[in-house]
XYZ file of C-alpha atoms in Angstrom:
653
model
C 0.000 0.000 0.000
C 1.445 3.415 -0.932
C 2.380 5.699 1.964
C 1.769 8.984 0.177
C -0.161 10.496 -2.709
C 1.422 10.803 -6.144
C 2.001 14.336 -7.393
C 0.921 13.954 -11.028
C 0.133 17.629 -11.631
C 2.906 17.891 -14.246
C 0.876 15.536 -16.466
C -2.205 16.306 -18.512
C -5.464 14.701 -17.466
C -5.385 12.764 -20.734
C -1.976 11.311 -19.842
C -3.171 10.415 -16.351
C -6.342 8.703 -17.568
C -4.924 7.330 -20.845
C -7.129 9.497 -23.018
C -10.327 8.054 -21.568
C -12.776 10.736 -20.305
C -14.993 8.080 -18.746
C -12.047 6.921 -16.615
C -11.708 10.436 -15.198
C -15.404 10.589 -14.352
C -15.162 7.151 -12.732
C -12.292 8.350 -10.552
C -14.164 11.535 -9.623
C -17.084 9.419 -8.468
C -14.618 7.449 -6.376
C -12.996 10.503 -4.851
C -16.445 11.674 -3.798
C -16.574 8.670 -1.445
C -13.655 10.195 0.470
C -15.754 13.122 1.732
C -15.334 13.360 5.485
C -18.523 13.075 7.519
C -19.448 16.472 8.878
C -17.168 18.294 6.449
C -14.758 20.764 8.026
C -13.739 19.737 11.529
C -15.757 21.479 14.239
C -13.592 23.180 16.847
C -14.920 23.936 20.320
C -12.448 26.759 20.914
C -10.270 24.888 23.408
C -6.633 25.124 22.481
C -3.353 23.936 23.960
C -1.238 26.993 24.691
C 2.187 27.671 26.156
C 2.024 29.940 29.202
C 4.897 32.449 29.078
C 3.660 34.616 31.966
C 6.383 33.349 34.312
C 9.214 34.018 31.861
C 11.067 37.040 33.248
C 13.292 39.604 31.705
C 10.925 41.134 29.167
C 10.007 44.776 29.649
C 11.794 45.166 33.027
C 14.666 47.333 34.115
C 16.824 49.364 31.730
C 15.606 47.547 28.600
C 11.935 48.128 29.291
C 11.619 50.805 26.586
C 12.725 48.259 23.980
C 9.515 46.279 24.315
C 6.975 49.016 23.819
C 4.149 47.565 21.741
C 3.446 48.871 18.264
C -0.166 47.772 18.691
C -1.158 48.649 22.237
C 0.974 51.404 23.767
C 3.665 50.940 26.383
C 3.794 47.661 28.242
C 4.804 47.926 31.904
C 5.745 44.497 33.193
C 3.975 43.577 35.399
C 1.435 45.861 33.693
C -2.252 46.515 33.756
C -3.565 43.236 32.359
C -6.920 41.869 31.435
C -8.803 40.037 34.148
C -7.913 36.797 32.381
C -4.196 37.498 32.632
C -4.373 38.723 36.236
C -6.060 35.484 37.273
C -3.625 33.195 35.491
C -0.188 34.863 35.677
C 2.055 34.121 38.645
C 4.740 36.617 39.674
C 7.616 36.736 37.220
C 10.847 35.172 38.325
C 14.386 36.466 37.875
C 16.515 35.168 36.290
C 14.129 33.925 33.557
C 12.424 30.574 33.982
C 12.821 28.261 31.027
C 9.942 25.881 31.811
C 6.794 26.638 29.789
C 3.542 24.989 30.979
C 1.350 23.603 28.189
C -2.344 23.511 29.084
C -5.784 23.660 27.481
C -7.410 27.093 27.478
C -10.654 28.517 26.144
C -10.654 31.869 24.336
C -7.600 33.575 25.839
C -5.685 36.075 23.693
C -2.687 34.304 22.196
C 0.051 34.789 19.612
C 0.224 32.094 16.919
C 3.806 31.627 15.746
C 4.650 31.062 12.082
C 8.214 29.858 11.571
C 10.357 27.732 9.289
C 11.041 24.321 10.800
C 14.584 22.988 10.702
C 15.896 19.601 11.736
C 19.411 20.922 12.330
C 18.906 23.072 15.408
C 20.982 23.068 18.607
C 19.342 21.710 21.769
C 16.913 24.197 23.289
C 17.262 25.514 26.815
C 13.477 25.810 27.015
C 11.478 22.941 28.465
C 7.793 22.285 27.947
C 5.652 20.712 30.660
C 2.624 18.830 29.370
C -0.170 18.046 31.837
C 0.876 15.314 34.275
C 4.220 14.799 32.530
C 7.852 15.563 33.288
C 9.098 18.648 31.385
C 10.840 17.770 28.113
C 13.434 19.720 26.182
C 11.686 21.654 23.411
C 12.405 21.048 19.731
C 11.857 24.761 19.090
C 15.130 26.761 18.819
C 15.971 29.248 21.569
C 16.049 32.120 19.075
C 12.480 31.388 17.958
C 11.252 31.318 21.551
C 13.223 34.424 22.540
C 11.845 36.515 19.670
C 8.289 35.194 20.079
C 8.256 35.810 23.844
C 9.677 39.317 23.414
C 6.952 40.154 20.908
C 4.101 38.613 22.909
C 5.056 40.268 26.175
C 5.563 43.596 24.407
C 1.915 43.298 23.415
C 0.686 42.188 26.867
C -0.109 38.653 25.715
C 0.802 35.726 27.952
C 0.152 32.719 25.705
C 1.818 31.284 22.628
C 0.615 28.711 20.136
C 3.430 27.028 18.255
C 2.782 23.910 16.193
C 5.897 21.969 17.161
C 4.798 21.869 20.817
C 1.054 22.534 20.867
C 0.385 19.648 18.478
C 1.647 16.297 19.758
C 3.886 15.419 16.842
C 4.220 11.762 17.870
C 0.421 11.253 17.858
C -0.991 10.822 14.332
C -4.605 11.324 15.428
C -3.688 14.551 17.180
C -1.816 15.788 14.123
C -4.694 14.924 11.777
C -7.196 16.721 14.010
C -5.276 19.972 14.337
C -4.120 20.076 10.718
C -7.792 20.281 9.672
C -8.399 23.360 11.868
C -5.069 25.122 11.348
C -6.852 27.931 9.523
C -9.109 28.535 12.522
C -6.131 28.645 14.883
C -4.472 31.456 12.955
C -7.721 33.293 12.285
C -8.579 33.065 15.991
C -5.284 34.422 17.313
C -5.013 37.878 18.840
C -1.920 38.330 16.678
C -0.032 35.925 14.440
C 3.712 36.353 14.182
C 5.928 35.403 11.247
C 9.624 35.133 12.097
C 12.122 35.801 9.310
C 15.758 34.742 9.613
C 17.248 37.320 7.207
C 18.835 40.477 8.610
C 18.897 43.991 7.133
C 22.394 45.449 7.579
C 22.295 48.547 5.366
C 20.772 51.887 6.297
C 19.985 52.506 2.635
C 18.024 49.251 2.468
C 16.120 50.066 5.648
C 15.264 53.549 4.338
C 14.148 52.074 1.011
C 11.847 49.678 2.863
C 10.450 52.605 4.823
C 9.727 54.595 1.632
C 8.043 51.544 0.107
C 5.752 50.954 3.095
C 4.905 54.665 3.351
C 3.856 54.756 -0.346
C 6.243 57.650 -0.929
C 7.297 56.400 -4.356
C 3.982 56.974 -6.196
C 1.698 59.767 -7.253
C -1.327 57.823 -5.983
C -1.622 54.402 -4.374
C -4.829 53.568 -6.303
C -3.046 53.621 -9.682
C 0.609 53.600 -8.696
C 3.057 55.333 -11.015
C 6.480 56.497 -9.883
C 7.118 60.110 -8.940
C 9.621 62.055 -11.019
C 12.422 61.709 -8.425
C 12.160 57.911 -8.419
C 14.853 56.880 -10.879
C 16.520 53.590 -11.725
C 18.825 53.799 -8.697
C 15.913 54.091 -6.257
C 13.972 51.329 -7.995
C 16.999 49.008 -8.046
C 17.743 49.630 -4.371
C 14.120 48.871 -3.492
C 14.317 45.639 -5.483
C 17.525 44.766 -3.617
C 15.961 44.998 -0.169
C 12.872 43.119 -1.359
C 15.081 40.407 -2.837
C 16.792 40.115 0.561
C 13.543 39.896 2.535
C 11.933 37.498 0.063
C 14.996 35.230 0.014
C 13.934 33.984 3.448
C 12.883 30.332 3.296
C 9.541 31.032 5.000
C 8.126 32.393 1.734
C 8.734 29.061 -0.007
C 6.829 26.833 2.424
C 3.249 25.796 1.708
C 2.247 25.578 5.370
C 3.554 29.093 6.036
C 1.641 30.403 3.022
C -1.496 28.988 4.656
C -0.629 30.653 7.952
C -0.152 34.050 6.285
C -3.340 33.692 4.275
C -5.541 32.571 7.161
C -4.187 35.081 9.674
C -4.900 37.788 7.075
C -4.547 41.261 8.604
C -3.595 39.687 11.945
C -0.170 38.468 10.732
C 2.860 40.521 11.757
C 6.413 39.972 10.549
C 9.580 40.323 12.593
C 12.667 41.064 10.470
C 16.001 41.435 12.215
C 18.211 44.453 11.558
C 21.658 45.551 12.620
C 21.219 47.347 15.929
C 23.371 50.254 14.791
C 20.792 51.252 12.164
C 18.274 54.038 12.722
C 14.623 53.115 12.135
C 11.276 54.890 12.116
C 9.769 53.605 15.368
C 6.267 54.734 14.395
C 6.488 52.446 11.389
C 8.674 49.572 12.630
C 7.962 49.505 16.361
C 10.274 49.638 19.370
C 11.444 46.042 19.729
C 15.218 46.372 19.771
C 16.922 44.916 16.693
C 13.612 44.003 15.032
C 11.375 45.496 12.350
C 7.723 44.852 13.217
C 5.701 44.978 9.973
C 2.087 44.096 9.189
C 2.304 41.273 6.642
C -0.767 42.410 4.679
C 0.677 45.925 4.372
C 3.947 44.473 3.131
C 2.065 42.426 0.513
C 0.129 45.477 -0.625
C 3.303 47.561 -0.830
C 5.141 44.980 -2.960
C 2.134 44.517 -5.257
C 1.820 48.283 -5.791
C 5.531 48.483 -6.492
C 5.197 45.736 -9.113
C 2.297 47.598 -10.751
C 4.286 50.849 -10.774
C 7.220 49.022 -12.381
C 4.919 47.669 -15.078
C 3.392 51.118 -15.662
C 6.930 52.476 -16.158
C 7.875 49.769 -18.639
C 9.935 47.760 -16.159
C 8.991 44.216 -15.216
C 9.193 43.329 -11.529
C 10.705 39.833 -11.007
C 7.843 37.325 -11.206
C 9.451 34.908 -8.731
C 9.392 37.643 -6.073
C 5.854 38.775 -6.826
C 4.561 35.199 -6.648
C 5.568 35.042 -2.980
C 3.621 38.082 -1.789
C 1.073 39.093 -4.439
C -2.000 40.682 -2.841
C -5.056 39.223 -4.618
C -7.492 42.113 -4.271
C -5.073 44.601 -5.835
C -3.542 42.331 -8.470
C -6.714 40.573 -9.660
C -8.636 43.860 -9.658
C -6.301 45.433 -12.220
C -6.845 42.759 -14.848
C -3.071 42.502 -15.437
C -2.628 39.144 -13.719
C -2.612 35.737 -15.381
C -5.787 35.147 -17.345
C -8.271 32.899 -15.600
C -11.228 31.380 -17.375
C -11.591 33.555 -20.445
C -13.787 36.631 -20.702
C -17.414 35.830 -20.075
C -19.977 38.375 -21.178
C -20.996 40.947 -18.594
C -24.662 41.662 -17.971
C -24.169 44.305 -15.340
C -21.264 46.652 -14.814
C -19.114 47.624 -17.765
C -16.986 49.966 -15.671
C -15.630 47.460 -13.150
C -13.476 44.482 -14.194
C -14.980 41.030 -13.939
C -13.166 39.127 -11.247
C -12.269 35.469 -10.740
C -12.514 33.706 -7.426
C -9.310 33.856 -5.382
C -9.347 30.054 -5.187
C -7.183 29.663 -8.270
C -4.752 32.341 -7.129
C -4.435 30.382 -3.901
C -3.953 27.140 -5.822
C -1.333 28.758 -8.036
C 0.582 30.009 -4.997
C 0.409 26.599 -3.304
C 1.746 25.022 -6.491
C 4.857 27.227 -6.364
C 5.739 26.273 -2.777
C 7.198 23.244 -1.042
C 5.927 20.822 1.571
C 6.869 17.308 2.583
C 3.598 15.406 2.045
C 1.786 15.908 -1.260
C -1.652 15.153 0.219
C -1.252 18.040 2.684
C -1.857 20.399 -0.236
C -5.516 19.361 -0.252
C -5.934 20.366 3.403
C -4.053 23.622 2.872
C -6.119 24.459 -0.213
C -9.348 23.728 1.664
C -8.269 25.730 4.715
C -7.280 28.786 2.689
C -10.524 28.717 0.676
C -12.653 27.971 3.766
C -14.101 24.948 2.006
C -16.722 23.079 4.024
C -16.379 19.815 2.112
C -13.154 17.982 3.010
C -11.540 14.811 1.676
C -9.998 12.051 3.788
C -6.351 11.591 2.815
C -6.019 7.990 4.008
C -8.787 6.718 1.721
C -7.413 8.678 -1.237
C -3.906 7.278 -0.735
C -5.132 3.707 -0.270
C -7.235 4.007 -3.446
C -4.235 5.418 -5.363
C -5.917 8.619 -6.480
C -3.436 11.194 -7.752
C -3.237 14.835 -6.712
C -4.630 16.162 -10.021
C -7.955 14.332 -9.781
C -8.270 15.180 -6.075
C -7.703 18.902 -6.667
C -10.324 18.941 -9.432
C -12.823 17.144 -7.188
C -12.172 19.315 -4.133
C -12.677 22.451 -6.228
C -15.963 21.310 -7.785
C -17.399 19.561 -4.698
C -17.186 22.853 -2.832
C -19.472 24.543 -5.318
C -17.004 26.549 -7.367
C -18.854 27.807 -10.438
C -17.405 26.774 -13.791
C -18.182 27.626 -17.391
C -17.058 26.564 -20.850
C -18.683 29.481 -22.636
C -15.451 30.528 -24.321
C -13.990 27.100 -24.974
C -13.075 27.369 -28.637
C -12.126 23.815 -29.494
C -14.771 21.741 -31.234
C -13.293 18.597 -29.693
C -14.730 18.272 -26.203
C -11.951 15.874 -25.236
C -9.472 18.720 -25.738
C -10.316 19.622 -22.154
C -8.251 16.643 -21.065
C -5.168 17.822 -22.933
C -4.297 20.155 -20.056
C -2.929 19.821 -16.573
C -5.430 20.272 -13.766
C -4.075 23.778 -13.121
C -4.512 24.832 -16.754
C -7.961 23.237 -16.955
C -9.255 25.060 -13.878
C -7.889 28.372 -15.118
C -9.699 27.873 -18.417
C -13.089 26.904 -16.979
C -13.186 29.078 -13.849
C -15.963 31.618 -13.683
C -15.703 35.415 -13.625
C -18.117 37.423 -11.552
C -19.811 40.818 -11.477
C -20.672 41.222 -7.784
C -23.662 43.490 -7.134
C -21.685 46.265 -5.462
C -18.102 47.445 -5.567
C -17.825 47.517 -1.779
C -17.392 43.796 -1.162
C -16.498 42.499 -4.599
C -13.706 40.087 -3.726
C -15.050 38.965 -0.354
C -18.468 38.200 -1.885
C -16.896 36.112 -4.630
C -14.668 34.121 -2.299
C -17.089 33.572 0.567
C -20.558 33.417 -0.968
C -20.720 32.810 -4.718
C -20.773 29.010 -4.881
C -23.186 26.239 -5.780
C -24.850 24.490 -2.853
C -25.570 20.817 -2.153
C -23.147 19.670 -4.832
C -22.948 16.030 -5.800
C -21.138 14.239 -8.614
C -23.286 12.100 -10.882
C -22.365 10.309 -14.063
C -24.098 13.069 -16.035
C -22.244 15.953 -14.370
C -22.134 18.247 -11.361
C -25.526 18.183 -9.657
C -26.897 21.036 -7.567
C -30.246 22.535 -6.596
C -31.840 25.923 -7.142
C -34.475 27.797 -9.090
C -34.652 27.975 -12.865
C -36.068 31.218 -14.297
C -37.617 32.052 -17.652
C -36.458 35.549 -18.516
C -38.693 37.890 -20.496
C -37.846 40.465 -23.139
C -35.845 43.543 -22.237
C -37.829 46.503 -20.923
C -36.302 49.952 -21.074
C -37.376 52.983 -19.118
C -38.353 56.172 -20.918
C -36.544 59.436 -20.272
C -39.613 60.563 -18.346
C -39.439 57.462 -16.150
C -35.809 58.195 -15.397
C -36.030 61.959 -15.024
C -34.930 61.791 -11.390
C -31.656 60.252 -12.487
C -30.629 63.652 -13.780
C -30.330 64.869 -10.200
C -26.729 65.530 -9.260
C -26.949 63.130 -6.336
C -29.809 60.700 -6.946
C -30.535 58.565 -3.900
C -31.028 54.822 -3.753
C -34.304 55.358 -1.922
C -35.764 57.606 -4.664
C -34.838 55.100 -7.332
C -36.175 52.254 -5.218
C -39.523 54.083 -5.157
C -39.361 54.474 -8.943
C -38.721 50.754 -9.373
C -41.513 49.822 -6.963
C -44.027 52.170 -8.621
C -43.003 51.015 -12.085
C -43.645 47.375 -11.136
C -47.066 48.292 -9.713
C -48.001 50.120 -12.932
C -47.097 46.987 -14.893
C -49.399 44.987 -12.630
C -46.706 43.233 -10.622
C -47.809 44.396 -7.186
C -46.660 41.201 -5.503
C -43.086 41.640 -6.723
C -43.159 45.332 -5.792
C -44.290 44.476 -2.269
C -41.348 42.130 -1.797
C -38.771 44.851 -2.359
C -37.284 46.166 0.907
C -38.430 49.515 2.266
C -34.828 50.721 2.421
C -31.397 49.562 1.343
C -29.932 49.033 4.803
C -27.840 45.954 5.441
C -28.959 45.230 8.985
C -30.974 42.259 10.173
C -32.475 39.413 8.215
C -35.478 39.025 6.009
C -38.341 36.671 6.659
C -38.526 35.842 2.964
C -35.917 33.116 3.081
C -33.018 35.303 2.018
C -30.572 37.235 4.170
C -31.351 40.954 4.035
C -27.776 41.890 3.038
C -28.173 39.763 -0.091
C -31.575 41.282 -0.864
C -30.289 44.816 -0.512
C -27.088 44.172 -2.469
C -29.032 42.684 -5.369
C -31.740 45.333 -5.321
C -28.891 47.860 -5.349
C -27.629 46.131 -8.493
C -31.013 46.747 -10.111
C -30.864 50.394 -9.028
C -27.368 50.753 -10.479
C -28.688 49.202 -13.679
C -31.267 51.969 -13.810
C -28.534 54.563 -13.373
C -26.631 53.093 -16.309
C -29.840 52.920 -18.401
C -29.476 49.153 -18.593
C -32.526 47.156 -19.706
C -34.332 45.210 -17.006
C -35.926 41.802 -17.511
C -38.768 40.319 -15.545
C -38.570 36.618 -14.768
C -40.850 33.741 -13.781
C -39.869 30.483 -12.150
C -39.745 27.845 -14.869
C -43.209 26.399 -15.441
C -45.050 29.081 -13.428
C -46.791 32.315 -14.374
C -46.170 34.727 -11.480
C -43.374 37.282 -11.947
C -41.029 36.984 -8.951
C -37.684 38.157 -10.303
C -36.067 41.076 -12.054
C -32.605 40.864 -13.624
C -30.259 43.536 -14.945
C -28.809 43.900 -18.420
C -29.031 42.125 -21.723
C -29.177 38.383 -22.134
C -26.132 37.211 -24.040
C -27.959 34.895 -26.456
C -31.540 34.036 -27.368
C -33.486 31.617 -25.188
C -31.123 32.048 -22.250
C -32.553 31.349 -18.827
C -31.270 32.144 -15.348
C -30.369 29.820 -12.507
C -30.285 31.011 -8.912
C -29.644 29.313 -5.610
C -29.351 30.403 -2.028
C -28.706 28.535 1.227
C -29.137 30.645 4.343
C -27.096 28.392 6.653
C -23.986 28.520 4.463
C -24.744 31.931 2.907
C -24.064 30.510 -0.565
C -25.575 32.359 -3.501
C -25.479 31.858 -7.274
C -27.186 33.970 -9.941
C -26.102 33.060 -13.467
C -27.303 32.997 -17.029
C -27.603 29.461 -18.363
C -28.522 27.657 -21.528
C -31.210 25.074 -20.945
C -30.133 21.756 -22.449
C -33.416 19.964 -21.848
C -34.884 17.770 -19.146
C -33.340 14.410 -18.297
C -35.514 11.327 -18.065
C -35.690 11.521 -14.261
C -36.839 15.154 -14.275
C -33.496 16.848 -13.654
C -32.693 19.896 -15.770
C -29.524 19.978 -17.869
C -27.904 23.439 -17.750
C -24.806 25.108 -19.190
C -23.394 28.136 -17.339
C -22.764 31.322 -19.281
C -22.202 34.433 -17.183
C -23.071 36.099 -13.902
C -26.259 38.156 -13.788
C -27.398 40.462 -10.997
C -30.965 41.061 -9.963
C -33.583 40.732 -7.253
C -35.539 37.487 -7.026
C -37.884 36.086 -4.418
C -38.357 32.335 -4.341
C -39.417 31.766 -0.749
C -41.752 28.752 -0.549
C -41.015 27.695 -4.122
C -39.668 24.203 -4.672
C -36.086 23.967 -5.870
C -35.196 22.017 -8.982
C -32.395 19.506 -9.194
C -30.107 20.577 -12.015
C -27.054 19.063 -13.655
C -24.125 20.914 -15.223
C -22.769 18.185 -17.551
C -19.241 16.845 -17.817
C -18.464 18.484 -21.121
C -15.732 15.955 -21.901
C -18.228 13.087 -22.193
C -21.351 14.732 -23.581
C -20.301 15.253 -27.157
C -19.230 18.845 -26.733
C -22.529 20.389 -25.657
C -20.780 21.749 -22.575
C -19.198 24.472 -24.678
C -22.486 26.304 -24.612
C -22.154 27.213 -28.267
């Protein structure tokens, strides 16, 4: 029996499955049997933590000023502490104690440590005491502990979570449990801390890093272009310091990528610097010999710098950008790698259509290293917050390769896919690509209702629900809508739009009155009284989704877009209104919404007929915004076919 999964992602799916599309479908049906009961592991909030409250020497005596927090003011040790800390912290000892108690805790503030493991470390002077056990010498290097404890105590935090000690490495069941909730550990930390081993030794490099983080190099940060004084010397020096920082091994590790991604804005970086250098303490903090930097701000700064380089005709090194690219900024510009073609927009021509971040995450995981291939599935699921998880043991025993498992994990979690722009007339051409290339070609692009939450809506909400693989294709449930002809407002109808500052509420009244005049009083009555985002609706849809989609209709009015009334397939009552033109004749719309998971889909589809058992065959085309009310209406079971076995109909042509 194999001990690990095969990494076959360098092969095409045709090579893996010997040119047989049916063999791929058969394997996908098999992978589906590996779904873990209950999906993502539930975590009750209890966590093993190292108690550092008795470790002395931090923030006392002549060096106290060195440990002033960049996040919470000056720390006096012992300082004013939360009631939790005051109950649990014994008096500090001097000289420092090296024994760290490891105990279960519920909801204390803690620092989660992100560091690069090494097997060639000198014996640690720190000892860890597990419950009811004799203290053991820690496998974590002294330098890691010293830096982590300095940072935590500077921020008045008395607990550390560090994987090497807080997960029992000798216990496979313990490892499997905590690996599945690693994302929640970093998201739940008060602060996460990434420790870099590189050291900045040049004042010029430190000043260049300061200018970069302060956005001093550009005219504007929204569309970064270099100021006139920023010449080749400044740009080259900035690249030098970034090359130094990004040469640290932490950027190459898949697990650390997950930690950075899941901690999000809570991840801080500590970068050592020569103590003779002068630093901006307001920017880099007061910890002596360390630069304290918000990881997300560093990612943004590097991404803006790369965009400014491109705007000036200079290409920023792609290997560096791949380590720290910030998705919202990079994907939003439309200059990144193409993902999924260009589906037709039915809503906003001014804002770029965006892909899900899932493929950016997958691309970044692909470029990094980790010991066990199957761990990439857990990391991918954690970063994407997937609810459906796959059991690695079953997959390994059944000899499923990484390519098929990635494809299944992506689709089983409801990621929307489309072959609208697939140009080949040979449907089996889909198999002539690696799994990474295939997903980039079929991934969907979205027009979220409002600009405010574009990326977060796509990543967290816009997915199919109740997905199941069948031999015919990806099965899901929702409502199928027949969309009527386009209706345009007259200039008289839209006269209020000529106001300098037209309000949503005025236009909402126009829409409501217009629907009443057309005889659709029931639909008009379902529209909200105002476009606030508070509370929940009793109509089976969360009020934020109602208001965002009604706002999309209002914005369609502002842009003089045609509106289309819609009826649930097979019924007569008008219960929906969608924005914009339908891309091709006879197109219908498919919508779904699950309140518990907050998953929503609203797409144009081509209806491919009804299967013998009553399921509807659909082909996805493009995202469409609108307001629809389906409370109490029975959902239909629909199938989005495997295009590589249905004779090419999946192209939607």
